[in-house]
mmCIF file with all atom_site columns, C-alpha atoms in Angstrom:
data_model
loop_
_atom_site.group_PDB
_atom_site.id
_atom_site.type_symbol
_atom_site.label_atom_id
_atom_site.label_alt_id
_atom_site.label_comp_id
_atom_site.label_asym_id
_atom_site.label_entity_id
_atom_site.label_seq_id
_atom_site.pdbx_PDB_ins_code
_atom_site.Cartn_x
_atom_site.Cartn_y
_atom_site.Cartn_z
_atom_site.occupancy
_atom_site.B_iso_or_equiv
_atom_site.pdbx_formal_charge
_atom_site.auth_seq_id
_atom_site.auth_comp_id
_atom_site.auth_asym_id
_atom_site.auth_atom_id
_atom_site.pdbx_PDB_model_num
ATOM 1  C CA . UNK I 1 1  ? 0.000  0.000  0.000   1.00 58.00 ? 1  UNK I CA 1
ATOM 2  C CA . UNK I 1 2  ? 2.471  2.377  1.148   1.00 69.00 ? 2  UNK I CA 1
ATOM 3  C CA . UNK I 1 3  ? 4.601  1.637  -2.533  1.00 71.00 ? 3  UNK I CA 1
ATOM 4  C CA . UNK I 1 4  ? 1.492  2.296  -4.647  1.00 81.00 ? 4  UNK I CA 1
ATOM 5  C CA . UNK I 1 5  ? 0.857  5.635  -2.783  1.00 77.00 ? 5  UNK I CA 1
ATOM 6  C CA . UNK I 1 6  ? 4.451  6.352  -3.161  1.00 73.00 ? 6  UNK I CA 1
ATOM 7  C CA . UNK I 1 7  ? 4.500  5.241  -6.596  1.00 80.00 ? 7  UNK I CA 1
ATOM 8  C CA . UNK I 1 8  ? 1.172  8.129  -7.434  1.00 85.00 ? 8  UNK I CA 1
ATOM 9  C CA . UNK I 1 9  ? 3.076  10.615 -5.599  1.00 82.00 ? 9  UNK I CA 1
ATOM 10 C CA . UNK I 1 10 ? 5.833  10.604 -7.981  1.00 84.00 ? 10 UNK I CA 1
ATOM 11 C CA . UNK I 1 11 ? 3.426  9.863  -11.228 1.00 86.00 ? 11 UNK I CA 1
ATOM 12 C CA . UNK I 1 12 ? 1.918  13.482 -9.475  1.00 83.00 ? 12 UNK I CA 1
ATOM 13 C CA . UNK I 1 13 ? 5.143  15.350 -8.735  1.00 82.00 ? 13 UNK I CA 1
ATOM 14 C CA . UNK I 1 14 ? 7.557  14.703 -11.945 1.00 86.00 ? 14 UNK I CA 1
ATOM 15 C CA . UNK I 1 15 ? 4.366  14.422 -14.545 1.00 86.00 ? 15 UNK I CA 1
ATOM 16 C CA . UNK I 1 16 ? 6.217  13.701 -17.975 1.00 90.00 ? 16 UNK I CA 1
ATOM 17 C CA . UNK I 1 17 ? 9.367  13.740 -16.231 1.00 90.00 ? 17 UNK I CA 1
ATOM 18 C CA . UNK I 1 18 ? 8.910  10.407 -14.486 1.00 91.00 ? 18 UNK I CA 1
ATOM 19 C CA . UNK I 1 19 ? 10.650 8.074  -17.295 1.00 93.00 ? 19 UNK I CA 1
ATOM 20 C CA . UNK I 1 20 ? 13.745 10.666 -16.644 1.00 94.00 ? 20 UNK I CA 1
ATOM 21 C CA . UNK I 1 21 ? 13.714 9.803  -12.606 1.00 93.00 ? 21 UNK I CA 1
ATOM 22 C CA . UNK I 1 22 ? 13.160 6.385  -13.355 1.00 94.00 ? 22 UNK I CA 1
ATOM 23 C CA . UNK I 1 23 ? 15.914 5.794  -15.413 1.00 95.00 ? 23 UNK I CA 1
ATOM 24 C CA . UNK I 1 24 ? 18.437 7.590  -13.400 1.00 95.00 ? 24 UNK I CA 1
ATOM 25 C CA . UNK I 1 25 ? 16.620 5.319  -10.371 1.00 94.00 ? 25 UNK I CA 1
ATOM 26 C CA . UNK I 1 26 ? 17.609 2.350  -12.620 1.00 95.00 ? 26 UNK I CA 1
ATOM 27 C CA . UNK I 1 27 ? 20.972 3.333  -13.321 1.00 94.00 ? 27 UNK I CA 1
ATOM 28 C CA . UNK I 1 28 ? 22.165 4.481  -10.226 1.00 92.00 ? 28 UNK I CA 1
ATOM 29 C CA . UNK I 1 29 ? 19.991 3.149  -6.883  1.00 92.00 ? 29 UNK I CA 1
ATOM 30 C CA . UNK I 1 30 ? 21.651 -0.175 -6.670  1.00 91.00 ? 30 UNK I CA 1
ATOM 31 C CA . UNK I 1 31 ? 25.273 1.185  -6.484  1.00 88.00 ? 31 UNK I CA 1
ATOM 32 C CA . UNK I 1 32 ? 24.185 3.875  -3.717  1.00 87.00 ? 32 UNK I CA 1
ATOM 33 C CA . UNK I 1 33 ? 22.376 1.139  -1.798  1.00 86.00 ? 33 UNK I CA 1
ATOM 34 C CA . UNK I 1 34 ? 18.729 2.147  -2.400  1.00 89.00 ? 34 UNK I CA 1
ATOM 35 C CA . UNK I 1 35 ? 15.722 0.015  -4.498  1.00 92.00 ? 35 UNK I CA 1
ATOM 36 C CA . UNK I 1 36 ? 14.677 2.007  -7.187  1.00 93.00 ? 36 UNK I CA 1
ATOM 37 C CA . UNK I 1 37 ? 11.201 2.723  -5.169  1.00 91.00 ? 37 UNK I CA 1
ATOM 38 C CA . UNK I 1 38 ? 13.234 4.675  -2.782  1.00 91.00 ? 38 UNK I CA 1
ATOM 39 C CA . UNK I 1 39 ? 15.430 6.492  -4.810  1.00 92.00 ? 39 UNK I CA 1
ATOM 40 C CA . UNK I 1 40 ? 12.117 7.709  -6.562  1.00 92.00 ? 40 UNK I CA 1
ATOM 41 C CA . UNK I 1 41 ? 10.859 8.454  -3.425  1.00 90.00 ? 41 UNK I CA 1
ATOM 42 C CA . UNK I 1 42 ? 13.841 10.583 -2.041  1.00 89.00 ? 42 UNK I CA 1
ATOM 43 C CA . UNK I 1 43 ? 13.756 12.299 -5.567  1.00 92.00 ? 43 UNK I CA 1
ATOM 44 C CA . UNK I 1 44 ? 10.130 12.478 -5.139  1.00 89.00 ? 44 UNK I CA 1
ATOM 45 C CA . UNK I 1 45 ? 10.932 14.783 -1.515  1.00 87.00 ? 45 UNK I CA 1
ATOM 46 C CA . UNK I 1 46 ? 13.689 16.457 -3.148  1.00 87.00 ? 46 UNK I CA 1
ATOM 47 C CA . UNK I 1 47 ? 11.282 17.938 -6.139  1.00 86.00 ? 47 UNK I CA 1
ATOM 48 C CA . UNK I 1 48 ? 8.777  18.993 -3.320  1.00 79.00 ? 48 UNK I CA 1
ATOM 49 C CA . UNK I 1 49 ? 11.126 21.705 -2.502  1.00 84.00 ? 49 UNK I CA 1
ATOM 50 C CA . UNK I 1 50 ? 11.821 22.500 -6.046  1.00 86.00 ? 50 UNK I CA 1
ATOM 51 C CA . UNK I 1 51 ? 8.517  23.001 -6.924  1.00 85.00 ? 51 UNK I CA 1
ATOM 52 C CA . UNK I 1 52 ? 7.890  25.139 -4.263  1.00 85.00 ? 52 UNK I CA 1
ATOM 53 C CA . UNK I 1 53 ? 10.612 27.252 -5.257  1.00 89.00 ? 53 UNK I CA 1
ATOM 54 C CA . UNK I 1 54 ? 9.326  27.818 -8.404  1.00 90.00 ? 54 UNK I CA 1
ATOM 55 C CA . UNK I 1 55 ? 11.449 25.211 -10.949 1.00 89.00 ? 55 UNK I CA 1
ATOM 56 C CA . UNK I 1 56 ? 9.498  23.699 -13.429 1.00 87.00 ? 56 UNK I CA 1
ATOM 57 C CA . UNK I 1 57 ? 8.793  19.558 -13.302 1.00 85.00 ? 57 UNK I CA 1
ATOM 58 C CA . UNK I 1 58 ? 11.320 19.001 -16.174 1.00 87.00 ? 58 UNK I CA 1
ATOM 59 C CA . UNK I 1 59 ? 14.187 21.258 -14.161 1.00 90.00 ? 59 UNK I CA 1
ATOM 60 C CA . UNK I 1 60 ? 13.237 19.307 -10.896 1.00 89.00 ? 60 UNK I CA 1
ATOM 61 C CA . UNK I 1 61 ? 13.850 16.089 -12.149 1.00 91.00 ? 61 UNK I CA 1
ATOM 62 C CA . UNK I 1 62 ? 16.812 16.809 -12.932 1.00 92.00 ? 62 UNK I CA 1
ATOM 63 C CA . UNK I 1 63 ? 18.057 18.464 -10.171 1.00 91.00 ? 63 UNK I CA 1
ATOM 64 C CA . UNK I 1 64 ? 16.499 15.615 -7.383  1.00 91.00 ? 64 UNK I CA 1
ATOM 65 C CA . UNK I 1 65 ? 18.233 13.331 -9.159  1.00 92.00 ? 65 UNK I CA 1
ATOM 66 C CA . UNK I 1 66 ? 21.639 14.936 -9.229  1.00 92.00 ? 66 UNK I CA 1
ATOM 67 C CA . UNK I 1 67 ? 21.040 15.124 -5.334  1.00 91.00 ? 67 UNK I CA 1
ATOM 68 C CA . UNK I 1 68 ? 20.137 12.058 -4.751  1.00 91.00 ? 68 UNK I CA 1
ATOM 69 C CA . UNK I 1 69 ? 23.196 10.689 -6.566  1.00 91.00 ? 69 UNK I CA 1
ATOM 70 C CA . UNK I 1 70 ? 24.976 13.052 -4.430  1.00 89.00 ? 70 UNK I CA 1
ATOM 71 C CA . UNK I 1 71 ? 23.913 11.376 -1.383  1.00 88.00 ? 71 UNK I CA 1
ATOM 72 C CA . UNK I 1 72 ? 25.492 8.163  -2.250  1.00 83.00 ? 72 UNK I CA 1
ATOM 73 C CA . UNK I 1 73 ? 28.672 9.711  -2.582  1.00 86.00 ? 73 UNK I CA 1
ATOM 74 C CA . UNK I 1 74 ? 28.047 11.644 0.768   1.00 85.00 ? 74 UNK I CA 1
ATOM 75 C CA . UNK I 1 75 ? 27.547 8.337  1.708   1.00 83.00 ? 75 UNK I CA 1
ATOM 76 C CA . UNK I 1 76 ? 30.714 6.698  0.663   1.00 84.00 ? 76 UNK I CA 1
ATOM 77 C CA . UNK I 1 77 ? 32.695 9.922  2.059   1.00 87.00 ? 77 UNK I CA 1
ATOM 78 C CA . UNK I 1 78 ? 31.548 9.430  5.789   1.00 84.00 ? 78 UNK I CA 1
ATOM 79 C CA . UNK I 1 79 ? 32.742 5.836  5.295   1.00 83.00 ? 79 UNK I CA 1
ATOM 80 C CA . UNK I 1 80 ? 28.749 4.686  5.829   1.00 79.00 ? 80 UNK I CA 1
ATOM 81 C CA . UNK I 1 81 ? 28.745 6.354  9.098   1.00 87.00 ? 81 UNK I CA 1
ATOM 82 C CA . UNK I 1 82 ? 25.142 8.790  6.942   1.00 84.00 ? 82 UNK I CA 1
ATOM 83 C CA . UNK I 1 83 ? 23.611 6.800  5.098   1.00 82.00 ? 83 UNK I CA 1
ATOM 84 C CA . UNK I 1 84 ? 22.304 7.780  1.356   1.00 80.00 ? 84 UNK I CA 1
ATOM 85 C CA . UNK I 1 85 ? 18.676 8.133  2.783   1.00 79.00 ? 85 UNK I CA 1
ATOM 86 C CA . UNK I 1 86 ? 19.477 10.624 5.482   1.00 83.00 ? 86 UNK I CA 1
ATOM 87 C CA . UNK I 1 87 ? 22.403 12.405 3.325   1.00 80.00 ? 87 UNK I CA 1
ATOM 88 C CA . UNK I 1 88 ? 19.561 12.908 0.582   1.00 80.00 ? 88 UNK I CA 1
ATOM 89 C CA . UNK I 1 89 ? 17.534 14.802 3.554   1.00 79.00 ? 89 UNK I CA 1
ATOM 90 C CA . UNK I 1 90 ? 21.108 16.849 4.552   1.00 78.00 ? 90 UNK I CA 1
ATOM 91 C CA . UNK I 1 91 ? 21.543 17.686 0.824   1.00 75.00 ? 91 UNK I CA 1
#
């Protein structure tokens, strides 16, 4: 239940942009130690702020995912001691 809702959230947020986030989520959630369901969904929280900030859903995908990639190698620089989750919120 809680993947479905998370999976609408994200159909919601990135609109077209979704087979962009996806992709990345493909490409890049297994070597930062996420499913691709939760690297959507920390993308999904990182284009909440985005939005609100006035980017457009094409400019946020991009940008959540560049973050959320970022958190993996926040990750790998505190030696695991943040994990990519909670260095996704930091970033």
């Amino acid at each position: 239940m809680k993947g479905e809702l998370l999976d609408r959230k994200a159909k919601v947020l990135f609109g077209e942009s979704l087979p962009q986030v996806t992709a990345a989520a493909e490409k890049n959630a297994n070597a930062i130690g996420l499913t691709k369901r939760e690297y959507i969904a920390l993308a999904s929280a990182q284009q909440d702020v985005f939005t609100n900030l006035g980017f457009g859903k094409a400019q946020t995908a991009a940008l959540a995912t560049q973050i959320v990639d970022l958190s993996g190698k926040l990750e790998d620089w505190t030696a695991g001691e943040i994990d990519a989750a909670r260095a996704s919120d930091i970033l």
